[in-house]
PDB file of C-alpha atoms in Angstrom:
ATOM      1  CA  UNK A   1      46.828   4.088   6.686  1.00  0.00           C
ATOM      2  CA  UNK A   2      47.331   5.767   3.065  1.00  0.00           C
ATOM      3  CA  UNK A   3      45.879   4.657  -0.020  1.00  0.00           C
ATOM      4  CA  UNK A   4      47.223   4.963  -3.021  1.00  0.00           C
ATOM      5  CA  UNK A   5      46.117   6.665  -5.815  1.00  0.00           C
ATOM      6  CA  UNK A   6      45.931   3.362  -7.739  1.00  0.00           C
ATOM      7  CA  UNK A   7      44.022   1.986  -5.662  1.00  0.00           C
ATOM      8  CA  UNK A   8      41.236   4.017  -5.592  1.00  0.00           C
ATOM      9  CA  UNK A   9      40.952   4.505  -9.019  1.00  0.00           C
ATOM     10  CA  UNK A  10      40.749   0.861  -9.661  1.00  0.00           C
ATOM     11  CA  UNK A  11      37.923   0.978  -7.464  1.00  0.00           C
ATOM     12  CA  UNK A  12      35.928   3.686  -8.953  1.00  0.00           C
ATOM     13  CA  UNK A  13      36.396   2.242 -12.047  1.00  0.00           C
ATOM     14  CA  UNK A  14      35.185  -1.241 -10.947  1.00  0.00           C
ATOM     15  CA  UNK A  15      32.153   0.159  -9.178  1.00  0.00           C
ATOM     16  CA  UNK A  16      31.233   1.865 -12.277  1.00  0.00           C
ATOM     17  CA  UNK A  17      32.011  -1.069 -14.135  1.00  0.00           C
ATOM     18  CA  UNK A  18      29.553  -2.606 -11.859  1.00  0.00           C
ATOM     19  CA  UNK A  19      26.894   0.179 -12.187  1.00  0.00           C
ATOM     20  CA  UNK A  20      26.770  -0.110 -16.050  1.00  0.00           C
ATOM     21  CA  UNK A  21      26.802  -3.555 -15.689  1.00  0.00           C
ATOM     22  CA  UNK A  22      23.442  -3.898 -13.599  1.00  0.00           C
ATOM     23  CA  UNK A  23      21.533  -0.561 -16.027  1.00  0.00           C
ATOM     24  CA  UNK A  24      19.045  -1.853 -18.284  1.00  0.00           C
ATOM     25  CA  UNK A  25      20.363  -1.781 -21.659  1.00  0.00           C
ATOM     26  CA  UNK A  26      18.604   0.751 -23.922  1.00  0.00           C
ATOM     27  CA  UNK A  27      16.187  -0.323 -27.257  1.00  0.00           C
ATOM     28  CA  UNK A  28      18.149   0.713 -30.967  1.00  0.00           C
ATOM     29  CA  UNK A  29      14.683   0.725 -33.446  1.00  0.00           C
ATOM     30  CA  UNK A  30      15.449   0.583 -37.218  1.00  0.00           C
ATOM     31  CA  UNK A  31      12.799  -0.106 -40.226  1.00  0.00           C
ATOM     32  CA  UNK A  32      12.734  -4.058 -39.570  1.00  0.00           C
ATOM     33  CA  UNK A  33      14.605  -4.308 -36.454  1.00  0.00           C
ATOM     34  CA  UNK A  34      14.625  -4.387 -32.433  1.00  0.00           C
ATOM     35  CA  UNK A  35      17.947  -4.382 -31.009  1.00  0.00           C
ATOM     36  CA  UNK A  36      19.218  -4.518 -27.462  1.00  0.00           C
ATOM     37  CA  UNK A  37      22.268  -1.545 -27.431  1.00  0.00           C
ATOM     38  CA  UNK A  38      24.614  -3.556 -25.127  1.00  0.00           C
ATOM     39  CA  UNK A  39      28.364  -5.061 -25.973  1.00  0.00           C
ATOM     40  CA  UNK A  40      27.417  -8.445 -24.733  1.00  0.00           C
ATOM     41  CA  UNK A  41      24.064  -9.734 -26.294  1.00  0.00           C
ATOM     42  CA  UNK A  42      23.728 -12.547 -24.047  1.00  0.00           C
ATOM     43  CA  UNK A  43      23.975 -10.576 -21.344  1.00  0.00           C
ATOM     44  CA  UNK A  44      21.954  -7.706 -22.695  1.00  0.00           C
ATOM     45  CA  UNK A  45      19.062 -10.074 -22.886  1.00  0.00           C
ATOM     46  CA  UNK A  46      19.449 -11.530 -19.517  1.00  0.00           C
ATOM     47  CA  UNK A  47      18.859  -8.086 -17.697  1.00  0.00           C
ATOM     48  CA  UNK A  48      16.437  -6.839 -20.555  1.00  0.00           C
ATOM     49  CA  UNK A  49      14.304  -9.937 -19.679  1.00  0.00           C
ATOM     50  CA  UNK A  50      14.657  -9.635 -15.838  1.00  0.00           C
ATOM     51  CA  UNK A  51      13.535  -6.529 -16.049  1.00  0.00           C
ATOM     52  CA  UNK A  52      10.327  -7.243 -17.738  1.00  0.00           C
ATOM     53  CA  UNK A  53       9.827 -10.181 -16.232  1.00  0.00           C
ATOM     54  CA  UNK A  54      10.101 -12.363 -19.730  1.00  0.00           C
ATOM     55  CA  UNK A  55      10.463 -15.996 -19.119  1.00  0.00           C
ATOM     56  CA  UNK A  56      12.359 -16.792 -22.212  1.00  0.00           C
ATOM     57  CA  UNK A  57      13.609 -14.907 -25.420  1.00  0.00           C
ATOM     58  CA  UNK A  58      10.502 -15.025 -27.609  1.00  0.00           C
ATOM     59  CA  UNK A  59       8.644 -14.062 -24.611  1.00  0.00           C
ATOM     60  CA  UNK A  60      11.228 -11.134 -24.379  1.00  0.00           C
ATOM     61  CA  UNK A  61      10.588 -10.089 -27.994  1.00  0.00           C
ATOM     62  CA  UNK A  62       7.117  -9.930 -27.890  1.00  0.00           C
ATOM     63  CA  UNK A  63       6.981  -7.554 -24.817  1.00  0.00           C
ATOM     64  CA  UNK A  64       9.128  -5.720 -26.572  1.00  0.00           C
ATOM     65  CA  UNK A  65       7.497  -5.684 -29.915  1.00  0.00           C
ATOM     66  CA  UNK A  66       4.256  -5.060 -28.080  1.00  0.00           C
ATOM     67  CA  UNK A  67       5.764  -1.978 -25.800  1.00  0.00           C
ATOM     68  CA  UNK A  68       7.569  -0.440 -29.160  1.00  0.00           C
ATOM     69  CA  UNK A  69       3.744  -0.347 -30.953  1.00  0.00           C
ATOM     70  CA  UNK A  70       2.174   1.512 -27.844  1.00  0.00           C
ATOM     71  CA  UNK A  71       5.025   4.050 -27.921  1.00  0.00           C
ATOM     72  CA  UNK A  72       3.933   4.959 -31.497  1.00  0.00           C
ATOM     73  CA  UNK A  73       3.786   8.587 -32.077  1.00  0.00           C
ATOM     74  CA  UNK A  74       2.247   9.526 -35.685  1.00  0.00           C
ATOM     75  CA  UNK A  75       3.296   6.166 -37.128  1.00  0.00           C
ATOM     76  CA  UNK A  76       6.878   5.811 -36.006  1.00  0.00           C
ATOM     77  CA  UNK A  77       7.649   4.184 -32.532  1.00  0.00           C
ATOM     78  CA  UNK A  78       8.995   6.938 -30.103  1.00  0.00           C
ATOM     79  CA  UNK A  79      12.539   6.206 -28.263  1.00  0.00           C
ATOM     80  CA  UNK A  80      11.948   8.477 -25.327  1.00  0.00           C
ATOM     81  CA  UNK A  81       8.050   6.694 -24.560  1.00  0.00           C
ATOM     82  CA  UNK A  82       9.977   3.228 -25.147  1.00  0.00           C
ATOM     83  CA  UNK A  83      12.507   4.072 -22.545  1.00  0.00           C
ATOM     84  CA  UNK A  84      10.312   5.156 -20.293  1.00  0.00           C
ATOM     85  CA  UNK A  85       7.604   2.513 -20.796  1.00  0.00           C
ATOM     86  CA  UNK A  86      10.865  -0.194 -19.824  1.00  0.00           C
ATOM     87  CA  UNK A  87      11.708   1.894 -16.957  1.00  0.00           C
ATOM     88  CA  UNK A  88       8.314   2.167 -15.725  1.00  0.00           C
ATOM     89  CA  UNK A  89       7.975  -1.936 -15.797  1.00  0.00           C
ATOM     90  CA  UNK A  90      11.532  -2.326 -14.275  1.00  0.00           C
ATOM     91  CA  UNK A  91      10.195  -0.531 -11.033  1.00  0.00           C
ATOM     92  CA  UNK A  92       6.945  -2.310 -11.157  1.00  0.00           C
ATOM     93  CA  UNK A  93       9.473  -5.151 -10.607  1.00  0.00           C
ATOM     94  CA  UNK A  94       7.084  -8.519 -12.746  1.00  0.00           C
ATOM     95  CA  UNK A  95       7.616 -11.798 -10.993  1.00  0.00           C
ATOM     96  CA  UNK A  96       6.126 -14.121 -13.670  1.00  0.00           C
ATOM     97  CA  UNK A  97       4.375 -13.942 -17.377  1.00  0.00           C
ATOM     98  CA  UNK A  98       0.942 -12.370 -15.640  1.00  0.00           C
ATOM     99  CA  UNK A  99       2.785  -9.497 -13.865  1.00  0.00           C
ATOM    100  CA  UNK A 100       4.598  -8.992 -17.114  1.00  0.00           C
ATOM    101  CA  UNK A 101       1.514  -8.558 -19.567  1.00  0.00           C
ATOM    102  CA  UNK A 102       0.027  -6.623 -16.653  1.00  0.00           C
ATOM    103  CA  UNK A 103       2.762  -4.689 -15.949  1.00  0.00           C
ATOM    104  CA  UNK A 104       2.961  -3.828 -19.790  1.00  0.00           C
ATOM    105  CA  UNK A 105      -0.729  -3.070 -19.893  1.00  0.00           C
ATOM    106  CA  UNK A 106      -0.520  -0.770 -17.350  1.00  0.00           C
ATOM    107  CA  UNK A 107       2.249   1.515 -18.588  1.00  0.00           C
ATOM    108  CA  UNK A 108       0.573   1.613 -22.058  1.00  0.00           C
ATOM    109  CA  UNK A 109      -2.653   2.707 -20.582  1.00  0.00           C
ATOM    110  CA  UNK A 110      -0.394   5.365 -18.732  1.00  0.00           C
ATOM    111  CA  UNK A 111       0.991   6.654 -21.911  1.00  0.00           C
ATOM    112  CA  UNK A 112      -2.353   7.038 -24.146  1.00  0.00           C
ATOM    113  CA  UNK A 113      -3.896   8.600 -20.866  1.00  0.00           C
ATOM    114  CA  UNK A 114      -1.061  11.376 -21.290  1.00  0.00           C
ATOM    115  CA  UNK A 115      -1.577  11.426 -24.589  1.00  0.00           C
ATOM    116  CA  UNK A 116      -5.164  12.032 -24.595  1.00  0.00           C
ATOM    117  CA  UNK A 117      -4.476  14.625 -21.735  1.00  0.00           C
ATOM    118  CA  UNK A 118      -2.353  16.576 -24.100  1.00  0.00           C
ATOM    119  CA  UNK A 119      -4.702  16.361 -26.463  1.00  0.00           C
ATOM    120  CA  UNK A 120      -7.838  17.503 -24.340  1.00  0.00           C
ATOM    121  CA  UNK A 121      -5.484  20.720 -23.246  1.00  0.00           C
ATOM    122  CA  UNK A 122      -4.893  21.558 -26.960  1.00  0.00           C
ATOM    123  CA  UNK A 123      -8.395  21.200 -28.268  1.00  0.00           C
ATOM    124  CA  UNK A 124      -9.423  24.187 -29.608  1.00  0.00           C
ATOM    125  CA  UNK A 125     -13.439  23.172 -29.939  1.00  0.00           C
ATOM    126  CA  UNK A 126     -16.175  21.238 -28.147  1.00  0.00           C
ATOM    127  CA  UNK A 127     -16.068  18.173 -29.826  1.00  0.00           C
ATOM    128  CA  UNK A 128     -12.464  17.546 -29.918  1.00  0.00           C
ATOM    129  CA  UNK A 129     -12.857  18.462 -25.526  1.00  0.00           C
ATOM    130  CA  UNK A 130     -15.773  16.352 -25.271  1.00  0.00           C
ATOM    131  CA  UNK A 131     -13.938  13.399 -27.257  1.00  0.00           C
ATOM    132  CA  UNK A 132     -10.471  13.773 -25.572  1.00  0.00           C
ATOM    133  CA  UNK A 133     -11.781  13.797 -21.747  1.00  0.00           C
ATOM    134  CA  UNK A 134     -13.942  10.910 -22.633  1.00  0.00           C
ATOM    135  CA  UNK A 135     -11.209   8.740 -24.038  1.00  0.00           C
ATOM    136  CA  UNK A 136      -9.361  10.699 -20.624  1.00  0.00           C
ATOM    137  CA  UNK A 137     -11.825   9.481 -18.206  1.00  0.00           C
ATOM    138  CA  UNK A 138     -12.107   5.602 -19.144  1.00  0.00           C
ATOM    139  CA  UNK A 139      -8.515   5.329 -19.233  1.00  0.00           C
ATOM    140  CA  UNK A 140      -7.936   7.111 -15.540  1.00  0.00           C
ATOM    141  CA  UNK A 141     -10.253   4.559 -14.657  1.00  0.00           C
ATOM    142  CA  UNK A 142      -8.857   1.461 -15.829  1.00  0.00           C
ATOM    143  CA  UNK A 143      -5.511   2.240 -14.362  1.00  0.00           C
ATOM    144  CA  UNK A 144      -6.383   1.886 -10.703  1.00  0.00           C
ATOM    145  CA  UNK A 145      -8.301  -1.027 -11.694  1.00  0.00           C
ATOM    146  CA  UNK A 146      -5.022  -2.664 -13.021  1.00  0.00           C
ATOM    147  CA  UNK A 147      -3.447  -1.732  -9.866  1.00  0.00           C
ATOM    148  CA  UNK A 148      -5.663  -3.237  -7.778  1.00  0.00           C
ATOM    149  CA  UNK A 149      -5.784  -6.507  -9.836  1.00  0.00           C
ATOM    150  CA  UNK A 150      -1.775  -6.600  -9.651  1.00  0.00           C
ATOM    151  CA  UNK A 151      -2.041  -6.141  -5.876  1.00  0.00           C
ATOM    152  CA  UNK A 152      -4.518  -8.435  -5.469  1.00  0.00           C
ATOM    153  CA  UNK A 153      -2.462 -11.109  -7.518  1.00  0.00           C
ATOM    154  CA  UNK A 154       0.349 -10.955  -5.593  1.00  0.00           C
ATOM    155  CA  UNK A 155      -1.765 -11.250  -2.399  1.00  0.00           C
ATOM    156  CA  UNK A 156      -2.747 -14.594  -3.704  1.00  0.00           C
ATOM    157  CA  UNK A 157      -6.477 -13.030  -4.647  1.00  0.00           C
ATOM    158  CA  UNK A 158      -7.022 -11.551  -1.069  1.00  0.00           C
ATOM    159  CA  UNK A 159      -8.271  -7.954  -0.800  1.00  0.00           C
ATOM    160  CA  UNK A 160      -7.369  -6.152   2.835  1.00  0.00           C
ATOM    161  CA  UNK A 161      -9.509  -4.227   4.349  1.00  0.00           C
ATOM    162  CA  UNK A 162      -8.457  -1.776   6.965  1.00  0.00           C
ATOM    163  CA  UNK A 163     -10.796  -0.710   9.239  1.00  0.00           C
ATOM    164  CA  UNK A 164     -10.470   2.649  11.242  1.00  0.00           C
ATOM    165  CA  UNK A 165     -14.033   3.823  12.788  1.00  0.00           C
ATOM    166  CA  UNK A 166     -16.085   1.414  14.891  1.00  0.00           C
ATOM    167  CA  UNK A 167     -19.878   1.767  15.681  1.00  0.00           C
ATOM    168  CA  UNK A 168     -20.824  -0.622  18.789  1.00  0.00           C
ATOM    169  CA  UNK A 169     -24.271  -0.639  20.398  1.00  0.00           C
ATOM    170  CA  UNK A 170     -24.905  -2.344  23.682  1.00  0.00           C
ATOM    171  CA  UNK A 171     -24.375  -5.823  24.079  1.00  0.00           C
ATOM    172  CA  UNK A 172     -21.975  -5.997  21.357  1.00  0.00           C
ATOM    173  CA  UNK A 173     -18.550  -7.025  21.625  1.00  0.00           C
ATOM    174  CA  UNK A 174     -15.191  -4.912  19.577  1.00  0.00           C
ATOM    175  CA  UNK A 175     -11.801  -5.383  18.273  1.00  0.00           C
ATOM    176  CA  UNK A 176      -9.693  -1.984  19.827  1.00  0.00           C
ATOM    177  CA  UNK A 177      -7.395  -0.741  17.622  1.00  0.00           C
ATOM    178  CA  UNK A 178      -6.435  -1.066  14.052  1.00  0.00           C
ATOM    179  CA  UNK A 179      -8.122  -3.958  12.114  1.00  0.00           C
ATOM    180  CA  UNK A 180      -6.963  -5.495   9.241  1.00  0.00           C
ATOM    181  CA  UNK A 181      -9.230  -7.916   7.545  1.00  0.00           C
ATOM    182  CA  UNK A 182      -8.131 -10.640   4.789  1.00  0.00           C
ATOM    183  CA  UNK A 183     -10.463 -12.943   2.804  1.00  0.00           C
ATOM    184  CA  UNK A 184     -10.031 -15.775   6.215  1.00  0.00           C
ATOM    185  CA  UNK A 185      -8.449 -13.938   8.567  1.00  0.00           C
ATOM    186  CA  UNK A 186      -8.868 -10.448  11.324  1.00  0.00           C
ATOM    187  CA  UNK A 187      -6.036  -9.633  12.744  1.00  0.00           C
ATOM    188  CA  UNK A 188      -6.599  -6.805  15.923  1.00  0.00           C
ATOM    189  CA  UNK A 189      -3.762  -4.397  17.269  1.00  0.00           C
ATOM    190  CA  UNK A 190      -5.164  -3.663  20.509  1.00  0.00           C
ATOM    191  CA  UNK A 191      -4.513  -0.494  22.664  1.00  0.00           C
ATOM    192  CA  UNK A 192      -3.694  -1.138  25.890  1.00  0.00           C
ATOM    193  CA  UNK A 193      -5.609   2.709  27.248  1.00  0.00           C
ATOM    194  CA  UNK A 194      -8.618   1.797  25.286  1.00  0.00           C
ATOM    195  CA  UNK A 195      -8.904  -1.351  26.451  1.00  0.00           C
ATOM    196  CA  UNK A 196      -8.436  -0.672  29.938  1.00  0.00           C
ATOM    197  CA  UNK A 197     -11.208   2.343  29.695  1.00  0.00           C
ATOM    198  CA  UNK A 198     -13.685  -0.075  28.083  1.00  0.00           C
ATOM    199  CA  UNK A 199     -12.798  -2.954  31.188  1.00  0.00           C
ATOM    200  CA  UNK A 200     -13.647  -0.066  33.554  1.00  0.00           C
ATOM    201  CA  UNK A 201     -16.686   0.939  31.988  1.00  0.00           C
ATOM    202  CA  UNK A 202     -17.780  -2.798  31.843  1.00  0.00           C
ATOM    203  CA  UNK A 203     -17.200  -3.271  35.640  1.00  0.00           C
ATOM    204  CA  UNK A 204     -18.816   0.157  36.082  1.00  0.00           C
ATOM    205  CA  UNK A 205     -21.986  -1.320  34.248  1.00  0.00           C
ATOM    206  CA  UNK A 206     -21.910  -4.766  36.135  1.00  0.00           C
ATOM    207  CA  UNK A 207     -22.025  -3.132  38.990  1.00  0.00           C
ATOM    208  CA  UNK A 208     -24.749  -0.580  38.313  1.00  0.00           C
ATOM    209  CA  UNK A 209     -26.830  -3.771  37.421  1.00  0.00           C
ATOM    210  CA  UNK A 210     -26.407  -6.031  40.507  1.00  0.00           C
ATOM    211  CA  UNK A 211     -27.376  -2.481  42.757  1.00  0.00           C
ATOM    212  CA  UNK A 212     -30.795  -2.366  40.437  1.00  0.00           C
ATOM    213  CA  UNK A 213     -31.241  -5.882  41.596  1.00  0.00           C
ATOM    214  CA  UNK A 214     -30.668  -5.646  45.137  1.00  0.00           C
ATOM    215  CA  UNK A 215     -32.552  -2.758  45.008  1.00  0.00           C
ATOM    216  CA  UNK A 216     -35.223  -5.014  43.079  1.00  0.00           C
ATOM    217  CA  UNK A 217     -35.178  -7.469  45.850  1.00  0.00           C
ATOM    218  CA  UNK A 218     -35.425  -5.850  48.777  1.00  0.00           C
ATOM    219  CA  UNK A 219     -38.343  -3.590  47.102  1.00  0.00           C
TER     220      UNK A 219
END
């Protein structure tokens, strides 16, 4: 079958179309003003707030009011940190208002962590070090902390546990295999080798103890 040339043109063009389309549109900062840099407003606003996870358009401007101040180098907002800062939330992917201030906490701790890493690798003196990897370490820290509270917010406040070394002393009883434990629930993948091996070594023992009986009795 041949195509023609029309044809496939048309198509590039309207998966391009398509492409620009789904992008999130960028930020345009002035003195008094945030503005969404897209042809259709409405629209603009629409994937702007999907991407953030903004409920409504005042919800929408305050992210973005909030996410402009934290990209604040000096005392002007920075257009590259504000990009990134909307990217960074757009593949965190917020569901509802709590993953969206989270979501926006987290990328702003992210960016003064950088920024006091830069810092600590440009001090020239003690103090300024000591000062810089303090501010350094308490950030680092709070990150992972905001990643597990997102995690554990979508997992409807459940922490899981996986287990992957097992200690059992006789008489006890074990789950074989990978263990995953929830807040109300274990879940056990056994292995069919290690369970048979531990069946064996059960019957092995069963038996071992009725010979010390007979043994026992006829004694």
């Amino acid at each position: 079958m041949t195509t023609s040339p029309n044809a496939t043109i048309t198509a590039a063009v309207t998966a391009n179309d398509r492409t620009a389309i789904a992008a999130t549109p960028k930020i345009k900062l002035s003195r008094r003003k945030i503005s969404i840099d897209h042809p259709d407003q409405e629209a603009g606003e629409r994937l702007l707030a999907d991407a953030l996870g903004a409920v409504d358009r005042d919800a929408l401007q305050g992210i973005l009011k909030q996410l402009v101040r934290a990209s604040t180098i000096g005392q002007n907002p920075d257009k590259a940190n504000l990009a990134f800062m909307i990217s960074m939330m757009k593949s965190i992917g917020p569901k509802d208002s709590i993953e969206a201030m989270l979501a926006a906490q987290m990328v702003s701790v992210h960016v003064t962590a950088m920024r006091c890493a830069y810092r600590l690798a440009c001090a020239d003196d003690i103090p300024r070090q000591d000062s810089a990897a303090r501010a350094l370490g308490r950030l680092m820290r709070v990150f992972p902390a905001q990643v597990e509270a997102l995690s554990r917010y979508r997992n409807n406040g459940e922490r899981a546990i996986t287990v992957q070394n097992l200690s059992v002393q006789d008489g006890g009883k074990a789950i074989v295999g990978n263990v995953t434990q929830h807040a109300r629930v274990i879940v056990g993948e056994p292995d069919p080798a290690d369970a048979a091996m531990l069946s064996t070594r059960d019957a092995s023992k069963r038996e071992h103890e009725q010979t010390e009986v007979q043994q026992g009795a006829a004694a």
